[in-house]
Amino acid sequence: MDTDTLTINGERLWHSLMTLAEIGATAKGGVKRLALTDLDKQGRDLVISWGREAGLHITIDKIGNVFMRRDGLNKTLPPIMSGSHIDTQPTGGKFDGNYGVLAALEVVRTLNEKNIQTQASIEVAIWTNEEGSRFVPVMMGSGVFCGAFTLEHAYAARDVEGKSVHDELERIGYIGDEQPGQHPVGAYFEAHIEQGPVLENAGKVIGVVPAVLGLSWYDCEVTGMEAHAGPTPMPLRKDALQAAIKIMQETVNIAHRYPPYGRGTVGFIENFPNSRNVIPGQVKFSVDLRNVSEVLLNKMHDEMLSFIEKLRKETGLEIKIKRVSHYPPCPFHPDCVAAVRQAASDLGYSTMDVVSGAGHDAIYVARLAASGMIFVPCKDGISHNEIEDAKPEHLEAGCNVLLHAILDRAQIASN
Ligand SMILES: [Zn+2]
């Protein structure tokens, strides 16, 4: 058969998405399926049962990552892997993560149906606790798999009730035998809803993802002096909030100076004592800076520090800033990016390059193997929300691109 025109079954993909979304379905049309809960177990069990029906060989590792393999003809080749996560936020949607897992499964179902053999095996991956909502750190399963942190560190993480990852994994029966990372990966692709508004705004169907933005998180603290709002004349105040506002504004200004991928956000503010007629004595807030290269991110970092140094001198206030998290930008592998671009163009879909502003399992897997991502639009760019929505035809298109990108790397066996 002519594999160039091969397409997946969009209805089957949609039906699987809707069926999985019933597990943990919320009244507002979303999904609440937190990592390592009974619902997570039910979701895993369901997807694995679908994998078994498709004749896949199941392996589970010690952090609960699930790999479902369709054997290739050449056992010496490392498998071409694709997947994502099926845990959700407390007010999550039907598509974030779930789409990447079920799109990979749909690729395998299509190959089965059309009786197409590949040289390399193809594996569907479900990564444990990507969301990091119940247990920190986020992207836990792929992080352990890729050696970003240890299995022991992940096992020790506890939820707000004090339950540990280890105990909860054991309770739901998902501590496997395999040592995380002892699993070869030839290349990795992850299909995902964009979680941003860029594709929808531009009216494009497929996002080719060259990189994931790096980020630096800071805690900032400005200390002044509380005093009565009436008797204290303006020149004699030590108003912490007024200095904090300047830093908050500069956070956004810095991002504007590094387009198109510079991002600057202040999302958390605590004002003390937060009283109408008291000059604020202390303000604590977060700063989140992002960009696509480490060089640019470092420039943003330096500008923030020199701005604060200047402000210290001007105001005489105590200003502390501390970088509390740093993830370097993650460029995806040129071969995988090219495979996605080529597949989308062969299939006649409109495309554009979209950097990812959010974290994904693919970032960690990229440390071990050539990796790439495929984005499809989601309604109003909204995710981590029960109203998260995506169009069946876009999900189908992204899955078709995934199919051909995987086939490019797994090599179709001549028949
Ligand atoms: Zn996700």
Short mmCIF file of N, CA and C in Angstrom, two decimals, residues 127-186:
data_model
loop_
_atom_site.label_atom_id
_atom_site.label_comp_id
_atom_site.label_asym_id
_atom_site.label_seq_id
_atom_site.Cartn_x
_atom_site.Cartn_y
_atom_site.Cartn_z
N TRP A 127 3.85 8.82 31.11
CA TRP A 127 4.78 9.29 32.14
C TRP A 127 4.02 9.60 33.43
N THR A 128 4.60 9.23 34.56
CA THR A 128 3.96 9.43 35.86
C THR A 128 4.02 10.89 36.31
N ASN A 129 2.92 11.38 36.86
CA ASN A 129 2.87 12.69 37.53
C ASN A 129 3.58 13.80 36.76
N GLU A 130 3.06 14.11 35.59
CA GLU A 130 3.62 15.24 34.84
C GLU A 130 3.20 16.56 35.46
N GLU A 131 1.96 16.60 35.95
CA GLU A 131 1.38 17.89 36.34
C GLU A 131 2.01 18.47 37.61
N GLY A 132 2.45 17.61 38.50
CA GLY A 132 3.06 18.12 39.72
C GLY A 132 2.07 18.80 40.64
N SER A 133 0.81 18.49 40.45
CA SER A 133 -0.23 19.15 41.24
C SER A 133 -0.34 18.51 42.63
N ARG A 134 -0.34 17.18 42.67
CA ARG A 134 -0.42 16.49 43.96
C ARG A 134 0.96 16.29 44.58
N PHE A 135 1.93 15.99 43.74
CA PHE A 135 3.30 15.74 44.20
C PHE A 135 4.29 16.59 43.40
N VAL A 136 5.20 17.26 44.11
CA VAL A 136 6.28 18.00 43.48
C VAL A 136 7.53 17.13 43.55
N PRO A 137 8.43 17.11 42.58
CA PRO A 137 8.47 17.95 41.38
C PRO A 137 7.55 17.52 40.24
N VAL A 138 7.27 18.49 39.39
CA VAL A 138 6.51 18.23 38.17
C VAL A 138 7.36 17.36 37.24
N MET A 139 6.70 16.79 36.25
CA MET A 139 7.37 15.94 35.24
C MET A 139 8.22 14.90 35.95
N MET A 140 7.59 14.27 36.94
CA MET A 140 8.33 13.39 37.85
C MET A 140 8.82 12.12 37.15
N GLY A 141 7.93 11.44 36.44
CA GLY A 141 8.29 10.17 35.81
C GLY A 141 9.37 10.34 34.76
N SER A 142 9.21 11.32 33.90
CA SER A 142 10.22 11.55 32.86
C SER A 142 11.49 12.10 33.49
N GLY A 143 11.36 12.86 34.57
CA GLY A 143 12.53 13.41 35.26
C GLY A 143 13.41 12.32 35.86
N VAL A 144 12.77 11.33 36.51
CA VAL A 144 13.54 10.21 37.06
C VAL A 144 14.13 9.39 35.92
N PHE A 145 13.32 9.16 34.91
CA PHE A 145 13.75 8.37 33.74
C PHE A 145 15.03 8.95 33.14
N CYS A 146 15.10 10.27 33.11
CA CYS A 146 16.22 10.92 32.43
C CYS A 146 17.30 11.38 33.41
N GLY A 147 17.17 11.02 34.67
CA GLY A 147 18.24 11.31 35.62
C GLY A 147 18.28 12.75 36.10
N ALA A 148 17.18 13.49 35.93
CA ALA A 148 17.16 14.87 36.42
C ALA A 148 17.15 14.89 37.95
N PHE A 149 16.53 13.88 38.55
CA PHE A 149 16.60 13.67 39.99
C PHE A 149 16.44 12.17 40.26
N THR A 150 16.70 11.76 41.49
CA THR A 150 16.75 10.31 41.76
C THR A 150 15.37 9.73 42.05
N LEU A 151 15.31 8.41 41.93
CA LEU A 151 14.10 7.68 42.27
C LEU A 151 13.75 7.90 43.75
N GLU A 152 14.76 7.91 44.60
CA GLU A 152 14.54 8.09 46.04
C GLU A 152 13.92 9.45 46.32
N HIS A 153 14.44 10.47 45.63
CA HIS A 153 13.90 11.82 45.78
C HIS A 153 12.41 11.85 45.40
N ALA A 154 12.09 11.22 44.29
CA ALA A 154 10.70 11.19 43.82
C ALA A 154 9.81 10.40 44.78
N TYR A 155 10.31 9.24 45.22
CA TYR A 155 9.55 8.38 46.14
C TYR A 155 9.19 9.14 47.44
N ALA A 156 10.09 10.00 47.88
CA ALA A 156 9.91 10.67 49.17
C ALA A 156 8.92 11.82 49.12
N ALA A 157 8.57 12.29 47.93
CA ALA A 157 7.64 13.42 47.81
C ALA A 157 6.30 13.05 48.44
N ARG A 158 5.71 14.02 49.15
CA ARG A 158 4.45 13.76 49.83
C ARG A 158 3.38 14.75 49.40
N ASP A 159 2.12 14.29 49.43
CA ASP A 159 1.01 15.19 49.13
C ASP A 159 0.61 15.93 50.42
N VAL A 160 -0.41 16.76 50.37
CA VAL A 160 -0.78 17.57 51.54
C VAL A 160 -1.25 16.72 52.71
N GLU A 161 -1.70 15.49 52.41
CA GLU A 161 -2.12 14.59 53.50
C GLU A 161 -0.97 13.78 54.07
N GLY A 162 0.24 13.98 53.50
CA GLY A 162 1.41 13.26 54.00
C GLY A 162 1.64 11.92 53.33
N LYS A 163 0.85 11.59 52.31
CA LYS A 163 1.05 10.31 51.61
C LYS A 163 2.20 10.44 50.62
N SER A 164 3.06 9.42 50.59
CA SER A 164 4.25 9.51 49.75
C SER A 164 4.00 8.91 48.37
N VAL A 165 4.81 9.35 47.42
CA VAL A 165 4.75 8.82 46.06
C VAL A 165 4.96 7.31 46.08
N HIS A 166 5.96 6.87 46.87
CA HIS A 166 6.24 5.43 46.92
C HIS A 166 5.02 4.65 47.37
N ASP A 167 4.41 5.09 48.48
CA ASP A 167 3.29 4.34 49.04
C ASP A 167 2.07 4.38 48.11
N GLU A 168 1.86 5.52 47.49
CA GLU A 168 0.71 5.63 46.61
C GLU A 168 0.90 4.82 45.32
N LEU A 169 2.13 4.81 44.82
CA LEU A 169 2.43 3.98 43.64
C LEU A 169 2.20 2.50 43.96
N GLU A 170 2.66 2.12 45.15
CA GLU A 170 2.51 0.72 45.57
C GLU A 170 1.03 0.37 45.75
N ARG A 171 0.32 1.32 46.36
CA ARG A 171 -1.11 1.09 46.63
C ARG A 171 -1.90 0.86 45.35
N ILE A 172 -1.60 1.64 44.30
CA ILE A 172 -2.36 1.46 43.05
C ILE A 172 -1.72 0.39 42.14
N GLY A 173 -0.64 -0.22 42.63
CA GLY A 173 -0.06 -1.34 41.88
C GLY A 173 0.77 -0.94 40.68
N TYR A 174 1.43 0.19 40.79
CA TYR A 174 2.21 0.65 39.63
C TYR A 174 3.69 0.86 39.91
N ILE A 175 4.24 0.08 40.86
CA ILE A 175 5.71 0.04 40.94
C ILE A 175 6.15 -1.14 40.11
N GLY A 176 6.77 -0.85 38.98
CA GLY A 176 7.19 -1.93 38.08
C GLY A 176 8.58 -2.43 38.42
N ASP A 177 9.10 -3.32 37.58
CA ASP A 177 10.40 -3.95 37.83
C ASP A 177 11.56 -3.17 37.24
N GLU A 178 11.28 -2.46 36.18
CA GLU A 178 12.39 -1.89 35.41
C GLU A 178 12.99 -0.68 36.11
N GLN A 179 14.32 -0.60 36.08
CA GLN A 179 15.01 0.57 36.61
C GLN A 179 14.76 1.74 35.65
N PRO A 180 14.25 2.88 36.17
CA PRO A 180 13.98 4.01 35.26
C PRO A 180 15.25 4.41 34.50
N GLY A 181 15.08 4.65 33.21
CA GLY A 181 16.21 5.05 32.38
C GLY A 181 16.90 3.88 31.70
N GLN A 182 16.64 2.64 32.22
CA GLN A 182 17.26 1.46 31.61
C GLN A 182 16.40 0.98 30.44
N HIS A 183 15.95 1.91 29.66
CA HIS A 183 15.00 1.58 28.61
C HIS A 183 15.43 2.38 27.39
N PRO A 184 15.88 1.70 26.34
CA PRO A 184 16.41 2.45 25.19
C PRO A 184 15.34 3.28 24.49
N VAL A 185 15.73 4.44 24.01
CA VAL A 185 14.82 5.29 23.22
C VAL A 185 15.58 5.76 21.98
N GLY A 186 15.07 5.42 20.81
CA GLY A 186 15.71 5.83 19.56
C GLY A 186 15.41 7.28 19.24
#
